[in-house]
PDB file of C-alpha atoms in Angstrom:
ATOM      1  CA  MET O   1      23.921   6.983 -25.194  1.00  0.00           C
ATOM      2  CA  LYS O   2      22.068   6.961 -21.875  1.00  0.00           C
ATOM      3  CA  GLU O   3      20.769  10.145 -20.351  1.00  0.00           C
ATOM      4  CA  GLY O   4      23.256  11.687 -17.861  1.00  0.00           C
ATOM      5  CA  GLU O   5      26.359  10.127 -19.479  1.00  0.00           C
ATOM      6  CA  ARG O   6      28.993  12.289 -21.136  1.00  0.00           C
ATOM      7  CA  SER O   7      30.171  11.745 -24.641  1.00  0.00           C
ATOM      8  CA  PRO O   8      33.523   9.950 -24.847  1.00  0.00           C
ATOM      9  CA  LEU O   9      34.666  12.649 -27.285  1.00  0.00           C
ATOM     10  CA  LEU O  10      34.172  15.265 -24.591  1.00  0.00           C
ATOM     11  CA  SER O  11      35.435  13.319 -21.567  1.00  0.00           C
ATOM     12  CA  LEU O  12      38.504  11.580 -22.975  1.00  0.00           C
ATOM     13  CA  ASP O  13      41.717  13.079 -24.216  1.00  0.00           C
ATOM     14  CA  PRO O  14      43.639  11.551 -27.168  1.00  0.00           C
ATOM     15  CA  GLY O  15      45.394   9.166 -24.750  1.00  0.00           C
ATOM     16  CA  GLY O  16      42.096   7.730 -23.600  1.00  0.00           C
ATOM     17  CA  GLN O  17      42.195   9.232 -20.072  1.00  0.00           C
ATOM     18  CA  GLU O  18      39.857  11.800 -18.578  1.00  0.00           C
ATOM     19  CA  PRO O  19      41.624  15.147 -18.086  1.00  0.00           C
ATOM     20  CA  PRO O  20      41.790  16.445 -14.504  1.00  0.00           C
ATOM     21  CA  LEU O  21      39.921  19.551 -13.455  1.00  0.00           C
ATOM     22  CA  ALA O  22      41.981  22.724 -13.565  1.00  0.00           C
ATOM     23  CA  SER O  23      42.909  23.932 -10.097  1.00  0.00           C
ATOM     24  CA  SER O  24      44.934  27.084 -10.741  1.00  0.00           C
ATOM     25  CA  CYS O  25      43.564  30.489  -9.761  1.00  0.00           C
ATOM     26  CA  LEU O  26      43.354  31.446 -13.414  1.00  0.00           C
ATOM     27  CA  GLY O  27      40.737  28.779 -14.049  1.00  0.00           C
ATOM     28  CA  PRO O  28      40.684  26.043 -16.679  1.00  0.00           C
ATOM     29  CA  ALA O  29      41.912  26.444 -20.210  1.00  0.00           C
ATOM     30  CA  GLY O  30      39.322  28.535 -21.965  1.00  0.00           C
ATOM     31  CA  GLY O  31      38.764  30.474 -18.708  1.00  0.00           C
ATOM     32  CA  ALA O  32      34.977  30.101 -18.555  1.00  0.00           C
ATOM     33  CA  ARG O  33      34.599  28.595 -15.094  1.00  0.00           C
ATOM     34  CA  ARG O  34      36.648  28.089 -11.948  1.00  0.00           C
ATOM     35  CA  THR O  35      36.982  25.127  -9.673  1.00  0.00           C
ATOM     36  CA  GLY O  36      34.510  25.210  -6.826  1.00  0.00           C
ATOM     37  CA  PHE O  37      34.217  23.369  -3.532  1.00  0.00           C
ATOM     38  CA  GLY O  38      34.148  19.615  -3.672  1.00  0.00           C
ATOM     39  CA  GLY O  39      35.882  19.472  -7.044  1.00  0.00           C
ATOM     40  CA  GLY O  40      32.943  21.013  -8.898  1.00  0.00           C
ATOM     41  CA  GLN O  41      33.046  24.073 -11.062  1.00  0.00           C
ATOM     42  CA  ALA O  42      31.800  27.414  -9.754  1.00  0.00           C
ATOM     43  CA  PRO O  43      29.837  29.593 -12.156  1.00  0.00           C
ATOM     44  CA  PRO O  44      31.424  32.840 -13.318  1.00  0.00           C
ATOM     45  CA  LEU O  45      30.732  36.097 -11.486  1.00  0.00           C
ATOM     46  CA  PRO O  46      28.069  38.472 -12.817  1.00  0.00           C
ATOM     47  CA  LEU O  47      29.165  41.337 -15.020  1.00  0.00           C
ATOM     48  CA  THR O  48      29.025  43.925 -12.214  1.00  0.00           C
ATOM     49  CA  SER O  49      31.086  41.756  -9.882  1.00  0.00           C
ATOM     50  CA  SER O  50      33.559  41.039 -12.686  1.00  0.00           C
ATOM     51  CA  CYS O  51      34.030  44.779 -13.144  1.00  0.00           C
ATOM     52  CA  LEU O  52      34.657  45.127  -9.404  1.00  0.00           C
ATOM     53  CA  GLN O  53      37.162  42.281  -9.634  1.00  0.00           C
ATOM     54  CA  CYS O  54      39.066  43.928 -12.492  1.00  0.00           C
ATOM     55  CA  LEU O  55      39.068  47.320 -10.793  1.00  0.00           C
ATOM     56  CA  THR O  56      40.349  45.819  -7.532  1.00  0.00           C
ATOM     57  CA  PHE O  57      43.064  43.905  -9.363  1.00  0.00           C
ATOM     58  CA  PHE O  58      44.402  46.782 -11.455  1.00  0.00           C
ATOM     59  CA  SER O  59      44.308  49.386  -8.670  1.00  0.00           C
ATOM     60  CA  ASN O  60      46.151  47.115  -6.256  1.00  0.00           C
ATOM     61  CA  PHE O  61      48.580  46.102  -8.985  1.00  0.00           C
ATOM     62  CA  LEU O  62      49.484  49.787  -9.383  1.00  0.00           C
ATOM     63  CA  PHE O  63      49.868  50.319  -5.627  1.00  0.00           C
ATOM     64  CA  SER O  64      51.959  47.159  -5.278  1.00  0.00           C
ATOM     65  CA  LEU O  65      54.317  48.459  -7.989  1.00  0.00           C
ATOM     66  CA  LEU O  66      54.640  51.779  -6.155  1.00  0.00           C
ATOM     67  CA  GLY O  67      55.289  49.977  -2.863  1.00  0.00           C
ATOM     68  CA  LEU O  68      57.918  47.721  -4.418  1.00  0.00           C
ATOM     69  CA  LEU O  69      59.567  50.764  -6.007  1.00  0.00           C
ATOM     70  CA  ALA O  70      59.752  52.517  -2.625  1.00  0.00           C
ATOM     71  CA  LEU O  71      61.119  49.321  -1.057  1.00  0.00           C
ATOM     72  CA  ALA O  72      63.784  48.991  -3.752  1.00  0.00           C
ATOM     73  CA  VAL O  73      64.847  52.643  -3.420  1.00  0.00           C
ATOM     74  CA  GLY O  74      65.085  52.327   0.359  1.00  0.00           C
ATOM     75  CA  LEU O  75      67.129  49.129   0.207  1.00  0.00           C
ATOM     76  CA  TRP O  76      69.385  50.698  -2.423  1.00  0.00           C
ATOM     77  CA  GLY O  77      69.942  53.732  -0.194  1.00  0.00           C
ATOM     78  CA  LEU O  78      70.773  51.584   2.824  1.00  0.00           C
ATOM     79  CA  ALA O  79      73.098  49.385   0.767  1.00  0.00           C
ATOM     80  CA  VAL O  80      74.957  52.346  -0.752  1.00  0.00           C
ATOM     81  CA  LYS O  81      75.659  53.837   2.664  1.00  0.00           C
ATOM     82  CA  GLY O  82      76.503  50.452   4.182  1.00  0.00           C
ATOM     83  CA  SER O  83      73.757  50.664   6.813  1.00  0.00           C
ATOM     84  CA  LEU O  84      72.578  47.127   6.071  1.00  0.00           C
ATOM     85  CA  GLY O  85      75.959  45.449   6.448  1.00  0.00           C
ATOM     86  CA  SER O  86      77.140  47.482   9.424  1.00  0.00           C
ATOM     87  CA  SER O  87      73.960  46.858  11.452  1.00  0.00           C
ATOM     88  CA  TRP O  88      73.555  43.162  10.649  1.00  0.00           C
ATOM     89  CA  GLY O  89      72.909  41.340  13.897  1.00  0.00           C
ATOM     90  CA  GLY O  90      72.748  44.650  15.786  1.00  0.00           C
ATOM     91  CA  PRO O  91      70.143  47.352  16.349  1.00  0.00           C
ATOM     92  CA  LEU O  92      68.228  48.754  13.403  1.00  0.00           C
ATOM     93  CA  PRO O  93      69.940  51.679  11.656  1.00  0.00           C
ATOM     94  CA  THR O  94      68.578  55.140  12.477  1.00  0.00           C
ATOM     95  CA  ASP O  95      68.376  56.144   8.836  1.00  0.00           C
ATOM     96  CA  PRO O  96      65.633  58.023   6.933  1.00  0.00           C
ATOM     97  CA  MET O  97      65.784  55.298   4.271  1.00  0.00           C
ATOM     98  CA  LEU O  98      64.558  52.774   6.847  1.00  0.00           C
ATOM     99  CA  GLY O  99      61.161  54.490   6.915  1.00  0.00           C
ATOM    100  CA  LEU O 100      60.987  54.197   3.132  1.00  0.00           C
ATOM    101  CA  VAL O 101      61.811  50.476   3.370  1.00  0.00           C
ATOM    102  CA  LEU O 102      59.187  49.762   6.041  1.00  0.00           C
ATOM    103  CA  GLY O 103      56.520  51.843   4.298  1.00  0.00           C
ATOM    104  CA  GLY O 104      57.198  50.233   0.919  1.00  0.00           C
ATOM    105  CA  LEU O 105      57.141  46.768   2.481  1.00  0.00           C
ATOM    106  CA  ALA O 106      53.793  47.363   4.198  1.00  0.00           C
ATOM    107  CA  VAL O 107      52.120  48.916   1.126  1.00  0.00           C
ATOM    108  CA  SER O 108      53.420  46.276  -1.281  1.00  0.00           C
ATOM    109  CA  ALA O 109      52.416  43.382   1.006  1.00  0.00           C
ATOM    110  CA  VAL O 110      48.848  44.634   1.524  1.00  0.00           C
ATOM    111  CA  SER O 111      48.429  45.592  -2.145  1.00  0.00           C
ATOM    112  CA  LEU O 112      49.736  42.227  -3.360  1.00  0.00           C
ATOM    113  CA  ALA O 113      47.228  40.491  -1.086  1.00  0.00           C
ATOM    114  CA  GLY O 114      44.408  42.490  -2.679  1.00  0.00           C
ATOM    115  CA  CYS O 115      45.772  41.980  -6.192  1.00  0.00           C
ATOM    116  CA  LEU O 116      46.112  38.207  -5.841  1.00  0.00           C
ATOM    117  CA  GLY O 117      42.852  37.945  -3.911  1.00  0.00           C
ATOM    118  CA  ALA O 118      40.953  39.576  -6.771  1.00  0.00           C
ATOM    119  CA  LEU O 119      42.791  37.554  -9.433  1.00  0.00           C
ATOM    120  CA  CYS O 120      42.355  34.187  -7.741  1.00  0.00           C
ATOM    121  CA  GLU O 121      38.948  35.004  -6.204  1.00  0.00           C
ATOM    122  CA  SER O 122      40.432  34.093  -2.836  1.00  0.00           C
ATOM    123  CA  ALA O 123      38.259  35.148   0.077  1.00  0.00           C
ATOM    124  CA  CYS O 124      41.165  34.582   2.486  1.00  0.00           C
ATOM    125  CA  LEU O 125      43.487  36.996   0.671  1.00  0.00           C
ATOM    126  CA  LEU O 126      40.705  39.560   0.285  1.00  0.00           C
ATOM    127  CA  ARG O 127      40.036  39.386   4.034  1.00  0.00           C
ATOM    128  CA  CYS O 128      43.762  39.895   4.712  1.00  0.00           C
ATOM    129  CA  PHE O 129      43.718  42.877   2.352  1.00  0.00           C
ATOM    130  CA  SER O 130      40.671  44.366   4.083  1.00  0.00           C
ATOM    131  CA  GLY O 131      42.297  43.863   7.479  1.00  0.00           C
ATOM    132  CA  GLY O 132      45.460  45.610   6.278  1.00  0.00           C
ATOM    133  CA  LEU O 133      43.452  48.584   5.000  1.00  0.00           C
ATOM    134  CA  LEU O 134      41.557  48.805   8.281  1.00  0.00           C
ATOM    135  CA  ALA O 135      44.896  48.766  10.134  1.00  0.00           C
ATOM    136  CA  PHE O 136      46.193  51.593   7.926  1.00  0.00           C
ATOM    137  CA  LEU O 137      43.059  53.662   8.516  1.00  0.00           C
ATOM    138  CA  ALA O 138      43.231  53.050  12.272  1.00  0.00           C
ATOM    139  CA  LEU O 139      46.908  54.058  12.424  1.00  0.00           C
ATOM    140  CA  GLU O 140      46.219  57.200  10.416  1.00  0.00           C
ATOM    141  CA  ALA O 141      43.317  58.146  12.698  1.00  0.00           C
ATOM    142  CA  VAL O 142      45.388  57.554  15.842  1.00  0.00           C
ATOM    143  CA  GLY O 143      48.309  59.492  14.352  1.00  0.00           C
ATOM    144  CA  GLY O 144      46.087  62.450  13.455  1.00  0.00           C
ATOM    145  CA  LEU O 145      44.568  62.541  16.946  1.00  0.00           C
ATOM    146  CA  LEU O 146      48.018  62.376  18.566  1.00  0.00           C
ATOM    147  CA  VAL O 147      49.332  65.213  16.393  1.00  0.00           C
ATOM    148  CA  ALA O 148      46.306  67.382  17.252  1.00  0.00           C
ATOM    149  CA  ALA O 149      46.444  66.595  20.980  1.00  0.00           C
ATOM    150  CA  LEU O 150      50.235  66.714  21.432  1.00  0.00           C
ATOM    151  CA  TRP O 151      51.194  69.492  19.020  1.00  0.00           C
ATOM    152  CA  GLY O 152      53.099  71.446  21.705  1.00  0.00           C
ATOM    153  CA  PRO O 153      55.318  68.551  22.871  1.00  0.00           C
ATOM    154  CA  LEU O 154      55.643  67.418  19.257  1.00  0.00           C
ATOM    155  CA  ARG O 155      56.954  70.839  18.231  1.00  0.00           C
ATOM    156  CA  ASP O 156      59.461  70.717  21.093  1.00  0.00           C
ATOM    157  CA  GLY O 157      60.490  67.253  19.939  1.00  0.00           C
ATOM    158  CA  LEU O 158      60.988  68.554  16.403  1.00  0.00           C
ATOM    159  CA  GLU O 159      63.198  71.339  17.734  1.00  0.00           C
ATOM    160  CA  LEU O 160      65.255  68.828  19.730  1.00  0.00           C
ATOM    161  CA  THR O 161      65.522  66.593  16.656  1.00  0.00           C
ATOM    162  CA  LEU O 162      66.765  69.504  14.568  1.00  0.00           C
ATOM    163  CA  ARG O 163      69.374  70.343  17.218  1.00  0.00           C
ATOM    164  CA  VAL O 164      70.639  66.769  17.075  1.00  0.00           C
ATOM    165  CA  ALA O 165      70.652  66.945  13.272  1.00  0.00           C
ATOM    166  CA  ILE O 166      72.690  70.150  13.451  1.00  0.00           C
ATOM    167  CA  THR O 167      75.265  68.399  15.619  1.00  0.00           C
ATOM    168  CA  HIS O 168      75.599  65.493  13.140  1.00  0.00           C
ATOM    169  CA  TYR O 169      75.183  67.616  10.010  1.00  0.00           C
ATOM    170  CA  GLN O 170      78.362  66.377   8.303  1.00  0.00           C
ATOM    171  CA  ASP O 171      77.982  62.739   9.379  1.00  0.00           C
ATOM    172  CA  ASP O 172      75.122  61.647   7.109  1.00  0.00           C
ATOM    173  CA  PRO O 173      74.420  62.849   3.538  1.00  0.00           C
ATOM    174  CA  ASP O 174      70.676  62.193   3.909  1.00  0.00           C
ATOM    175  CA  LEU O 175      70.562  64.161   7.158  1.00  0.00           C
ATOM    176  CA  ARG O 176      72.429  67.046   5.549  1.00  0.00           C
ATOM    177  CA  PHE O 177      70.011  66.943   2.602  1.00  0.00           C
ATOM    178  CA  LEU O 178      66.963  67.125   4.915  1.00  0.00           C
ATOM    179  CA  VAL O 179      68.364  69.949   7.050  1.00  0.00           C
ATOM    180  CA  ASP O 180      69.327  72.005   3.999  1.00  0.00           C
ATOM    181  CA  HIS O 181      65.899  71.606   2.400  1.00  0.00           C
ATOM    182  CA  VAL O 182      64.095  72.502   5.639  1.00  0.00           C
ATOM    183  CA  GLN O 183      66.177  75.666   6.016  1.00  0.00           C
ATOM    184  CA  LEU O 184      65.882  76.614   2.339  1.00  0.00           C
ATOM    185  CA  GLY O 185      62.129  75.927   2.230  1.00  0.00           C
ATOM    186  CA  LEU O 186      61.286  77.740   5.484  1.00  0.00           C
ATOM    187  CA  GLN O 187      63.990  80.409   5.043  1.00  0.00           C
ATOM    188  CA  CYS O 188      65.337  79.862   8.523  1.00  0.00           C
ATOM    189  CA  CYS O 189      68.624  78.961  10.175  1.00  0.00           C
ATOM    190  CA  GLY O 190      68.894  76.624  13.147  1.00  0.00           C
ATOM    191  CA  ALA O 191      66.318  75.361  15.613  1.00  0.00           C
ATOM    192  CA  ALA O 192      65.753  78.560  17.635  1.00  0.00           C
ATOM    193  CA  SER O 193      68.275  80.900  16.004  1.00  0.00           C
ATOM    194  CA  TYR O 194      71.353  80.863  13.792  1.00  0.00           C
ATOM    195  CA  ARG O 195      73.511  80.610  16.930  1.00  0.00           C
ATOM    196  CA  ASP O 196      72.428  76.963  17.261  1.00  0.00           C
ATOM    197  CA  TRP O 197      75.092  76.085  14.681  1.00  0.00           C
ATOM    198  CA  GLN O 198      77.699  76.738  17.367  1.00  0.00           C
ATOM    199  CA  GLN O 199      76.794  73.217  18.562  1.00  0.00           C
ATOM    200  CA  ASN O 200      78.239  71.725  15.392  1.00  0.00           C
ATOM    201  CA  PRO O 201      81.878  70.637  15.940  1.00  0.00           C
ATOM    202  CA  TYR O 202      82.926  71.937  12.509  1.00  0.00           C
ATOM    203  CA  PHE O 203      81.082  75.305  12.550  1.00  0.00           C
ATOM    204  CA  ASN O 204      81.948  76.073  16.185  1.00  0.00           C
ATOM    205  CA  CYS O 205      84.203  79.110  16.516  1.00  0.00           C
ATOM    206  CA  SER O 206      86.687  77.077  18.570  1.00  0.00           C
ATOM    207  CA  SER O 207      87.109  74.548  15.740  1.00  0.00           C
ATOM    208  CA  PRO O 208      90.544  74.572  14.053  1.00  0.00           C
ATOM    209  CA  GLY O 209      89.066  73.856  10.594  1.00  0.00           C
ATOM    210  CA  VAL O 210      88.319  76.277   7.774  1.00  0.00           C
ATOM    211  CA  GLN O 211      84.563  76.092   8.540  1.00  0.00           C
ATOM    212  CA  ALA O 212      85.005  77.610  12.022  1.00  0.00           C
ATOM    213  CA  CYS O 213      82.479  80.375  12.797  1.00  0.00           C
ATOM    214  CA  SER O 214      80.673  79.643   9.515  1.00  0.00           C
ATOM    215  CA  LEU O 215      77.160  78.591   8.545  1.00  0.00           C
ATOM    216  CA  PRO O 216      75.910  76.212   5.851  1.00  0.00           C
ATOM    217  CA  ALA O 217      74.854  77.727   2.548  1.00  0.00           C
ATOM    218  CA  SER O 218      71.194  76.902   3.278  1.00  0.00           C
ATOM    219  CA  CYS O 219      71.236  79.635   5.949  1.00  0.00           C
ATOM    220  CA  CYS O 220      72.145  82.378   3.451  1.00  0.00           C
ATOM    221  CA  LEU O 221      69.632  84.936   2.232  1.00  0.00           C
ATOM    222  CA  ASP O 222      70.789  84.360  -1.349  1.00  0.00           C
ATOM    223  CA  PRO O 223      72.741  81.074  -1.463  1.00  0.00           C
ATOM    224  CA  ARG O 224      73.072  81.220  -5.242  1.00  0.00           C
ATOM    225  CA  GLU O 225      74.180  84.885  -5.287  1.00  0.00           C
ATOM    226  CA  ALA O 226      72.642  85.354  -8.753  1.00  0.00           C
ATOM    227  CA  GLY O 227      74.538  82.306 -10.005  1.00  0.00           C
ATOM    228  CA  ALA O 228      73.438  78.964 -11.386  1.00  0.00           C
ATOM    229  CA  SER O 229      74.783  76.879  -8.484  1.00  0.00           C
ATOM    230  CA  ILE O 230      74.815  77.322  -4.718  1.00  0.00           C
ATOM    231  CA  ASN O 231      77.820  79.140  -3.299  1.00  0.00           C
ATOM    232  CA  ASP O 232      78.964  76.953  -0.402  1.00  0.00           C
ATOM    233  CA  GLN O 233      81.081  79.798   1.026  1.00  0.00           C
ATOM    234  CA  CYS O 234      78.282  82.366   1.322  1.00  0.00           C
ATOM    235  CA  GLY O 235      78.010  81.712   5.066  1.00  0.00           C
ATOM    236  CA  PHE O 236      81.728  81.696   5.887  1.00  0.00           C
ATOM    237  CA  GLY O 237      82.522  83.791   8.984  1.00  0.00           C
ATOM    238  CA  ALA O 238      78.848  84.641   9.617  1.00  0.00           C
ATOM    239  CA  LEU O 239      79.031  83.644  13.290  1.00  0.00           C
ATOM    240  CA  ARG O 240      81.820  86.201  13.855  1.00  0.00           C
ATOM    241  CA  LEU O 241      79.646  89.059  12.610  1.00  0.00           C
ATOM    242  CA  PRO O 242      77.466  91.158  14.935  1.00  0.00           C
ATOM    243  CA  GLU O 243      73.763  90.502  14.591  1.00  0.00           C
ATOM    244  CA  ASP O 244      72.968  93.643  12.593  1.00  0.00           C
ATOM    245  CA  ALA O 245      75.640  92.719  10.036  1.00  0.00           C
ATOM    246  CA  ALA O 246      74.779  89.012  10.015  1.00  0.00           C
ATOM    247  CA  GLN O 247      71.120  89.670   9.176  1.00  0.00           C
ATOM    248  CA  ARG O 248      72.203  91.088   5.808  1.00  0.00           C
ATOM    249  CA  VAL O 249      73.883  87.761   4.950  1.00  0.00           C
ATOM    250  CA  VAL O 250      71.961  84.934   6.645  1.00  0.00           C
ATOM    251  CA  HIS O 251      68.572  84.200   8.204  1.00  0.00           C
ATOM    252  CA  LEU O 252      68.688  84.772  11.941  1.00  0.00           C
ATOM    253  CA  GLY O 253      65.484  83.056  13.084  1.00  0.00           C
ATOM    254  CA  GLY O 254      64.904  79.391  13.762  1.00  0.00           C
ATOM    255  CA  PHE O 255      62.366  77.086  12.142  1.00  0.00           C
ATOM    256  CA  GLY O 256      59.505  77.544  14.661  1.00  0.00           C
ATOM    257  CA  PRO O 257      57.725  80.716  13.398  1.00  0.00           C
ATOM    258  CA  PRO O 258      58.269  79.901   9.672  1.00  0.00           C
ATOM    259  CA  LEU O 259      56.924  76.379  10.242  1.00  0.00           C
ATOM    260  CA  ARG O 260      53.751  77.750  11.853  1.00  0.00           C
ATOM    261  CA  ARG O 261      53.266  80.203   8.984  1.00  0.00           C
ATOM    262  CA  TRP O 262      53.823  77.428   6.436  1.00  0.00           C
ATOM    263  CA  LEU O 263      51.294  75.166   8.161  1.00  0.00           C
ATOM    264  CA  ARG O 264      48.689  77.953   8.167  1.00  0.00           C
ATOM    265  CA  THR O 265      49.172  78.655   4.465  1.00  0.00           C
ATOM    266  CA  GLN O 266      49.317  74.983   3.463  1.00  0.00           C
ATOM    267  CA  ALA O 267      46.575  73.704   5.777  1.00  0.00           C
ATOM    268  CA  ARG O 268      44.049  73.384   2.942  1.00  0.00           C
ATOM    269  CA  ALA O 269      46.482  71.498   0.690  1.00  0.00           C
ATOM    270  CA  LEU O 270      47.560  69.182   3.523  1.00  0.00           C
ATOM    271  CA  GLY O 271      43.934  68.511   4.456  1.00  0.00           C
ATOM    272  CA  GLY O 272      43.080  67.742   0.831  1.00  0.00           C
ATOM    273  CA  PHE O 273      45.994  65.323   0.557  1.00  0.00           C
ATOM    274  CA  VAL O 274      45.041  63.491   3.747  1.00  0.00           C
ATOM    275  CA  LEU O 275      41.399  63.357   2.646  1.00  0.00           C
ATOM    276  CA  ALA O 276      42.395  61.966  -0.771  1.00  0.00           C
ATOM    277  CA  VAL O 277      44.498  59.220   0.856  1.00  0.00           C
ATOM    278  CA  VAL O 278      41.659  58.258   3.197  1.00  0.00           C
ATOM    279  CA  LEU O 279      39.111  58.257   0.356  1.00  0.00           C
ATOM    280  CA  VAL O 280      41.311  56.025  -1.824  1.00  0.00           C
ATOM    281  CA  GLN O 281      41.782  53.576   1.027  1.00  0.00           C
ATOM    282  CA  GLY O 282      38.063  53.654   1.816  1.00  0.00           C
ATOM    283  CA  ALA O 283      37.186  53.009  -1.839  1.00  0.00           C
ATOM    284  CA  GLU O 284      39.627  50.080  -1.958  1.00  0.00           C
ATOM    285  CA  LEU O 285      38.059  48.673   1.206  1.00  0.00           C
ATOM    286  CA  LEU O 286      34.525  48.973  -0.227  1.00  0.00           C
ATOM    287  CA  LEU O 287      35.619  47.253  -3.446  1.00  0.00           C
ATOM    288  CA  ALA O 288      37.111  44.377  -1.482  1.00  0.00           C
ATOM    289  CA  LEU O 289      33.998  44.013   0.696  1.00  0.00           C
ATOM    290  CA  GLN O 290      31.693  44.047  -2.335  1.00  0.00           C
ATOM    291  CA  LEU O 291      33.838  41.419  -4.047  1.00  0.00           C
ATOM    292  CA  LEU O 292      33.761  39.273  -0.906  1.00  0.00           C
ATOM    293  CA  LYS O 293      29.971  39.602  -0.827  1.00  0.00           C
ATOM    294  CA  ALA O 294      29.721  38.578  -4.497  1.00  0.00           C
ATOM    295  CA  LEU O 295      31.928  35.536  -3.870  1.00  0.00           C
ATOM    296  CA  ALA O 296      29.825  34.538  -0.870  1.00  0.00           C
ATOM    297  CA  LEU O 297      26.526  34.882  -2.778  1.00  0.00           C
ATOM    298  CA  ARG O 298      27.719  32.965  -5.820  1.00  0.00           C
ATOM    299  CA  PRO O 299      26.228  29.458  -5.634  1.00  0.00           C
ATOM    300  CA  GLY O 300      28.849  26.738  -5.485  1.00  0.00           C
ATOM    301  CA  ALA O 301      28.680  23.888  -7.961  1.00  0.00           C
ATOM    302  CA  ARG O 302      27.636  20.470  -6.856  1.00  0.00           C
ATOM    303  CA  PRO O 303      30.278  17.766  -6.814  1.00  0.00           C
ATOM    304  CA  PRO O 304      30.435  15.776 -10.050  1.00  0.00           C
ATOM    305  CA  ALA O 305      28.152  12.716 -10.059  1.00  0.00           C
ATOM    306  CA  LYS O 306      29.814   9.318  -9.701  1.00  0.00           C
ATOM    307  CA  GLN O 307      29.447   7.083 -12.706  1.00  0.00           C
ATOM    308  CA  ASN O 308      27.983   3.640 -12.194  1.00  0.00           C
ATOM    309  CA  ARG O 309      30.308   0.839 -13.082  1.00  0.00           C
ATOM    310  CA  GLY O 310      29.110  -2.030 -15.150  1.00  0.00           C
TER     311      GLY O 310
END
């Protein structure tokens, strides 16, 4: 056998033909090397870079599962309430589940790009993943600056939003759930005071229904009344009572002062959560950049030499 020629036992399959080079992102059978530029085979990554590759893959696989779960829950919520079918071809539904759908879609798309980029050693997908993380970090920074700079108008907007939610309290189960949990958590009633519930067409004192001049159970001082379940009638007739009698049954103040107190007490926890999110995203970005650097520094294989005929 001449020097430079391959053994027929290694180059021919049982049918007598040379097997093609593997081109999938998982590499050839046996998994030792991957296809490089020009049809050659690229050498495997060093041990440190392989560890970075595995860490990037598994972390993004976890985040992609969480994003897909949020997307599925949001789509299920929209489908159950008929928001998808009723708004088809029209404007987007103003539904809290829509935020869950959009957030899950964005997280799952970016995480899948990082997961597949690490698995296939694709520089293009890893660059897309890095760009998505940079976009997330930029949006979070802009959002934080806007909240800090526009806290006064934002608080007024929250109060207006709660007034609108009070008006449509019975129209949407998700909206009712959010309003009840805000009032129960902050121990408040209404946007500015408990009298804001007069704007609701069912709780208004001029309403002919049984809920006229009443308040939802989330406004009550003790909605459970020492029972296992919430008493929905604990606020019945509360709007007819004078203020000194009503304060023994329901909360009189709106959400503004309790929200400020809650933010002061939870500022450290909120700051820690935001910092943890930013650190995780920054670590994912550094992993992707290091993996891109390792892929760029890995020497590509030369194209296979042509065999002389004859």
